[in-house]
Structures are given as structure tokens and as C-alpha cells.
Short mmCIF file of C-alpha atoms (C1' of nucleotides) in Angstrom, two decimals:
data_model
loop_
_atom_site.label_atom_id
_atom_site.label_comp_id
_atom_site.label_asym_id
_atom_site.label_seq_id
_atom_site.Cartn_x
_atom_site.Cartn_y
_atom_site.Cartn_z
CA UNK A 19 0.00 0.00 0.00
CA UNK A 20 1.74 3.13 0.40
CA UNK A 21 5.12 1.05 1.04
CA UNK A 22 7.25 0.00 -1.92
CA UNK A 23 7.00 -4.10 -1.54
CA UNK A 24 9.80 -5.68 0.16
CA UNK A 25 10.60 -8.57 -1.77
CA UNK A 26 11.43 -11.45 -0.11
CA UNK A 27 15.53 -12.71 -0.20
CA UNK A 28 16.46 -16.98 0.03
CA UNK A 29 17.89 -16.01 2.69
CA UNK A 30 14.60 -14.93 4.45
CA UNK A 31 12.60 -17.88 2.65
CA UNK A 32 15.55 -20.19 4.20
CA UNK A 33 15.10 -19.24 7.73
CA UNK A 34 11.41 -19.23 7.51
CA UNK A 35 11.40 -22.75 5.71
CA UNK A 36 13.54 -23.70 8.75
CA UNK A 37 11.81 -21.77 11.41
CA UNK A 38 8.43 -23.81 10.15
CA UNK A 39 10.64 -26.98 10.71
CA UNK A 40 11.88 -25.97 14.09
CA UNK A 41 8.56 -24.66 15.46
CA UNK A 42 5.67 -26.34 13.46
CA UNK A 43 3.22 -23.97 10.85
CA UNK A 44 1.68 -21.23 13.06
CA UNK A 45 3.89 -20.64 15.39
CA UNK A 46 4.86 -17.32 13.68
CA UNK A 47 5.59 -15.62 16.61
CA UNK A 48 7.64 -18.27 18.47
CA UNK A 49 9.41 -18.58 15.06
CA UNK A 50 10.12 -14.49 14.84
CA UNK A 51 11.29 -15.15 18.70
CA UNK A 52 13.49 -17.80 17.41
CA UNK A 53 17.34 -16.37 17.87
CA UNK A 54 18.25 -18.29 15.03
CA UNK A 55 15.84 -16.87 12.45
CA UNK A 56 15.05 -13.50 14.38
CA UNK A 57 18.29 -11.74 12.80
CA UNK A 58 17.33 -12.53 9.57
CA UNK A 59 13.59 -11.97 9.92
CA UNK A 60 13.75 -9.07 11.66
CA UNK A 61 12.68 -7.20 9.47
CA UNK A 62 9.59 -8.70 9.06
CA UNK A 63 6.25 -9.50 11.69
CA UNK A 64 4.48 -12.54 12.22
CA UNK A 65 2.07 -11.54 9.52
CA UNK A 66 4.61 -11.25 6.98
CA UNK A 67 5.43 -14.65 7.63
CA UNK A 68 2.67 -16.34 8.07
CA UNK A 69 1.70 -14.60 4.70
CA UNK A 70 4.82 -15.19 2.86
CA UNK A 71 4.47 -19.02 4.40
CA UNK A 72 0.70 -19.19 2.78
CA UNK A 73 2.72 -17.96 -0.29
CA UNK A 74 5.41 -20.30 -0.79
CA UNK A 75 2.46 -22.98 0.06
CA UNK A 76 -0.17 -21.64 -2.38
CA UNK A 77 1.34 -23.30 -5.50
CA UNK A 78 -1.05 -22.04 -7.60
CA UNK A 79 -3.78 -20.01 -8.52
CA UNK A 80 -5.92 -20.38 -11.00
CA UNK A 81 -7.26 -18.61 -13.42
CA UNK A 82 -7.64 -14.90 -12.14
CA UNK A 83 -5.87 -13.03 -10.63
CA UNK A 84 -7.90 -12.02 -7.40
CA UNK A 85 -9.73 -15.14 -7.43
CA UNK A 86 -6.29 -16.68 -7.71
CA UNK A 87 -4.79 -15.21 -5.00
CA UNK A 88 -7.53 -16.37 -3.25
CA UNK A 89 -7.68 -19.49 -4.53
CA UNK A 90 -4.25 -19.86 -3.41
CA UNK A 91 -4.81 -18.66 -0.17
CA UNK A 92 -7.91 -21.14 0.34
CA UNK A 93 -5.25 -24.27 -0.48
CA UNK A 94 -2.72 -23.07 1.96
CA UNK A 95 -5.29 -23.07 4.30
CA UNK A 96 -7.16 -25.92 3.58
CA UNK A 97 -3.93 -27.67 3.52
CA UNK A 98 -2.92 -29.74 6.14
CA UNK A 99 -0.46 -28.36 8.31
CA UNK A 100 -0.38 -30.45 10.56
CA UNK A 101 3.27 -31.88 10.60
CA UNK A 102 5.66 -29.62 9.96
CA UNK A 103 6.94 -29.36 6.68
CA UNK A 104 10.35 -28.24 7.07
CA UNK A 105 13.39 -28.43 5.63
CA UNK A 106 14.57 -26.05 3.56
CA UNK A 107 14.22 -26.03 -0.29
CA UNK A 108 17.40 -25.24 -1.44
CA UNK A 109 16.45 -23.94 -4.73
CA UNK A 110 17.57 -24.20 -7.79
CA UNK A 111 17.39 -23.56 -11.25
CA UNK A 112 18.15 -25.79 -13.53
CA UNK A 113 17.56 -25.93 -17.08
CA UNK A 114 19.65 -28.26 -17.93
CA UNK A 115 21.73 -29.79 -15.61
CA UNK A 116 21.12 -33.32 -13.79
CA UNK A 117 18.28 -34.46 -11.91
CA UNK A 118 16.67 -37.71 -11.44
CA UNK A 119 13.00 -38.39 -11.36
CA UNK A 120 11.53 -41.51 -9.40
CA UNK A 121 8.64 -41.16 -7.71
CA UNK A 122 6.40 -42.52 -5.16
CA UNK A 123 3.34 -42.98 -3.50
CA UNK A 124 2.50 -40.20 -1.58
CA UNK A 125 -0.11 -38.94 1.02
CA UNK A 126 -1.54 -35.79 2.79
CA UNK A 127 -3.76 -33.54 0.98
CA UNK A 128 -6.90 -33.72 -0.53
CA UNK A 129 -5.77 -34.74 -4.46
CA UNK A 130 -8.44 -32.40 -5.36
CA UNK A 131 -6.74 -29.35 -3.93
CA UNK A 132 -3.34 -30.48 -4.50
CA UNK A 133 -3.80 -31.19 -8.03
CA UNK A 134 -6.44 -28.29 -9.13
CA UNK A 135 -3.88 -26.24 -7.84
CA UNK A 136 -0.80 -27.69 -8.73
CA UNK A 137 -0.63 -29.76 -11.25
CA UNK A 138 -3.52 -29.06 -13.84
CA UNK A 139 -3.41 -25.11 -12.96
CA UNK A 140 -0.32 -24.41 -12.53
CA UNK A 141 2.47 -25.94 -15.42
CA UNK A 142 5.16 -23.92 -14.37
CA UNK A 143 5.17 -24.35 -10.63
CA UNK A 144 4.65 -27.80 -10.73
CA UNK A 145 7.97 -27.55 -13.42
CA UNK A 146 9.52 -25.12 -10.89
CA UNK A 147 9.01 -27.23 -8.11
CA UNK A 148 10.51 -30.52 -9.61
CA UNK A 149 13.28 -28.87 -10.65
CA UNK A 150 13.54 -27.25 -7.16
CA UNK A 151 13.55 -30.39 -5.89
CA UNK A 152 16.45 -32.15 -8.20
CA UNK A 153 18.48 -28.57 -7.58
CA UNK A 154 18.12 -28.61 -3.78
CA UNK A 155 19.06 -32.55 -3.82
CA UNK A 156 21.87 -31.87 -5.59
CA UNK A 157 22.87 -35.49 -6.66
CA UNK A 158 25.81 -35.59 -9.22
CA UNK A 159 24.10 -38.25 -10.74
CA UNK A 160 20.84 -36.94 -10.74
CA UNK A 161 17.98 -37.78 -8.57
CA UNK A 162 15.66 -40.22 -8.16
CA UNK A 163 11.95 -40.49 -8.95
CA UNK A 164 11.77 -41.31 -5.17
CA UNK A 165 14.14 -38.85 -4.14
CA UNK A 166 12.04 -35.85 -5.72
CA UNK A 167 8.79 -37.25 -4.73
CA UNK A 168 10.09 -37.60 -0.91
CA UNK A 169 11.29 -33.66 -1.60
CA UNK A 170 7.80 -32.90 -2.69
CA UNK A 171 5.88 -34.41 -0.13
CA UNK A 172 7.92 -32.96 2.86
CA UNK A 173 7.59 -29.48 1.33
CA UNK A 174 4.53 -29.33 -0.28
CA UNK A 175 2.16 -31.96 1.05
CA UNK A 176 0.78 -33.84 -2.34
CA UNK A 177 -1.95 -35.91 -2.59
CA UNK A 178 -1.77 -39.67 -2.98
CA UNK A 179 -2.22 -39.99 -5.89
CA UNK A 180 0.47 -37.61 -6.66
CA UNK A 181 2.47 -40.19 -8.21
CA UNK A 182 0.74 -40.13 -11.64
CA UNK A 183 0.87 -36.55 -11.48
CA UNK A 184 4.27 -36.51 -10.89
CA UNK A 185 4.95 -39.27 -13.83
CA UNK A 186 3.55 -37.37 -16.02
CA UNK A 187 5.45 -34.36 -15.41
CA UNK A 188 8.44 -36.10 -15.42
CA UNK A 189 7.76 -37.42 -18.67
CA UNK A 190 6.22 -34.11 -19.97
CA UNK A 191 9.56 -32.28 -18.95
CA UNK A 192 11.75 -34.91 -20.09
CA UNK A 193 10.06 -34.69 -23.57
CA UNK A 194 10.82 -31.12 -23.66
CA UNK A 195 14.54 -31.46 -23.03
CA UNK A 196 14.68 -29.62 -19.61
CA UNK A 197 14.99 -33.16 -17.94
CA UNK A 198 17.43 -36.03 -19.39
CA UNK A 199 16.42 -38.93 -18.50
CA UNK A 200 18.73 -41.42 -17.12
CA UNK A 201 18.68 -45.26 -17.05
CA UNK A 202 20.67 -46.11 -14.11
CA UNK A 203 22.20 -49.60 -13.28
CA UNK A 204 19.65 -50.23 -10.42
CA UNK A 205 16.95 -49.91 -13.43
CA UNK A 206 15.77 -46.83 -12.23
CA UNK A 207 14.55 -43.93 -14.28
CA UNK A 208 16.75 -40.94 -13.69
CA UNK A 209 16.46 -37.96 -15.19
CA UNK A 210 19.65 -35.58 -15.56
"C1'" DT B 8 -1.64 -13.96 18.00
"C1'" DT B 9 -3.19 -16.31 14.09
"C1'" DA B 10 -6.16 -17.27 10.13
"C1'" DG B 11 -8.62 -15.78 6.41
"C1'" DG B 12 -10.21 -12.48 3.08
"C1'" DG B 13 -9.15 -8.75 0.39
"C1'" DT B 14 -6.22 -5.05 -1.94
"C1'" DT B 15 -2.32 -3.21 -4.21
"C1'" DA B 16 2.20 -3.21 -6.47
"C1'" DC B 17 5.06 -5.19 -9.70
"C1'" DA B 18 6.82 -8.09 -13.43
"C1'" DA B 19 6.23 -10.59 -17.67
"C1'" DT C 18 -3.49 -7.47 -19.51
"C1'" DT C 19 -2.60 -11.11 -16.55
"C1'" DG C 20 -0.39 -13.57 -12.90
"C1'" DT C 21 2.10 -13.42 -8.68
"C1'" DA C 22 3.74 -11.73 -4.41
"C1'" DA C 23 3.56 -8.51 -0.67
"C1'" DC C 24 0.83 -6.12 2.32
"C1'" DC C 25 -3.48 -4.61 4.92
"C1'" DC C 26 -7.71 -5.39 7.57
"C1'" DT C 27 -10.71 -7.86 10.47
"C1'" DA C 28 -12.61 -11.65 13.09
"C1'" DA C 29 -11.90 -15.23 16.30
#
DNA sequence: TTAGGGTTACAA
DNA sequence: TTGTAACCCTAA
């Protein structure tokens, strides 16, 4: 509103990611308190977190802006946050450099939710998030189906039937060169 | 203090 | 113009 937007740095996103881990999802405050993450958040209240956290969560919106955002904000919610997700993406970018796919069976969210908003809505996050997830493994030889789905599920909570979804990313990304796929000698499907 | 709904700024 | 992220407001 009247105040330029203060974008958000890894290095915020990092210490909320592990705050979350540390203290569970809602504990904003006890999080902020946190003398681990407080120097780095400092600049920011518990409301900027917990809305930066309902963010990072809200993989998607859908089709309009508004009605996006509050899409997005209805699937943080309505997500399950019970456990806490934690970890810390490391990030990465990747076009074109090794990662692995494997993945399987997963559980936590409502499918429905999960995959209206990330998978059929939103292409590019669900792309984004995969390759997040073979970045922020880092594996030299790429990572596993299993690997990234494991990634996925701790930091985004997918559905159980996230598995096809995820298969058919895989394959959809592979297709389009940003993923190499990689037969390892344990007759797993890696992508690199 | 937190969650949820809504608004505004900014980038593509 | 549209989508996304940051921020504000209010209720519980």
C-alpha cells in the first residue's frame, strides 16, 4: 500500500522454511522469537510470515488473478499443516543440468486441492518445483523419482495420488529437453 | 496472536 | 493485460 514491496531474499525464505521446521506452521511468533531466524527476519512480523508461508504454500492459482490469490490462499489453508513441513528447499534452477526423477506414493492432501492447484493449474510451478527439488538434492548423478517425490511431499504436502501426477510431469519435462532422463544400473529412471 | 479475506504493487 | 507476491484489515 503506500510502502514500496519488500521482496522477499532466500535467505529470508531459508530461515522461515527452517523456522516452520523448528517450530511447526503457526507458530509465527515463536518462530520471529526464534534467535536463530530473528536476525534474519527481523525485518519482518508474524504476519509477513505467516503470509509469505501461505505464499510459498499456495502453489497455484488459478485462473484470475484475485480469485487466484484467493484461490491460493484457500489451499494453503485448507492444507494440512499439521506436521511440519520443514526443511529447507534449497532452490535451484536448472535448465539443464542433472536431476533424477523416481517417484512414489505419496499422502496428505486432498488430491483435489493439490492437483487443481498444482498440477492441472499451474504448469510452471509444478515444473519449478521438480526442478527445485532435483536442484536442492543436488545429486551428481541426478535424482531419483523417489528422491524428488520424498522432496515434494515434505515441502509441499501432495496428494496420494500424486504419483501419476508426478509421472507425467516427469515425462512431460523430459520430452521437452529440460529433464534427461537417465537409465541407471539399479533400473531406475533418472532424469539428468 | 493467528487465520482468512481482500487489496495493491510489480513483473512478464 | 494477466499472474504473482507482498501487504493490509478484520474476526476469532
Amino acid at each position: 500500500m503506500g510502502v514500496p514491496k519488500q521482496r522477499w531474499t532466500s535467505e529470508e525464505e531459508a530461515a522461515l522454511r527452517a523456522g516452520v521446521a523448528r517450530h511447526g506452521v503457526g507458530n509465527w511468533r515463536t518462530i520471529l522469537k526464534d534467535p536463530e531466524f530473528s536476525s534474519t527476519l527481523r525485518y519482518r512480523s508474524n504476519v509477513d510470515i505467516k503470509d509469505k508461508w501461505r505464499n510459498m504454500n499456495a502453489i497455484v492459482t488459478t485462473s484470475g488473478s484475485r480469485d487466484k490469490a484467493k484461490a491460493a490462499v484457500k489451499k494453503t489453508k485448507a492444507a494440512p499443516k499439521n506436521h511440519d513441513h520443514s526443511m529447507a528447499i534449497s532452490t535451484v534452477a536448472s535448465d539443464g543440468e542433472d536431476e533424477i526423477v523416481d517417484v512414489k506414493p505419496i499422502a496428505s492432501v486432498s488430491s483435489e486441492a493439490w492437483n487443481s492447484s498444482i498440477s492441472k493449474r499451474s504448469h510452471s510451478r509444478l515444473d519449478n518445483i521438480i526442478m527445485e527439488a532435483v536442484k536442492s538434492l543436488n545429486e551428481p548423478t541426478g535424482s531419483h523419482r523417489t528422491s524428488i517425490a520424498n522432496y515434494i511431499e515434505e515441502q509441499y504436502w501432495p496428494p496420494s495420488d500424486f504419483d501419476h501426477i508426478l509421472s507425467a510431469k516427469l515425462r512431460e519435462l523430459t520430452t521437452s529437453g529440460k529433464l534427461i532422463k537417465v537409465i541407471s544400473i539399479f533400473n531406475q529412471t533418472k532424469t539428468l
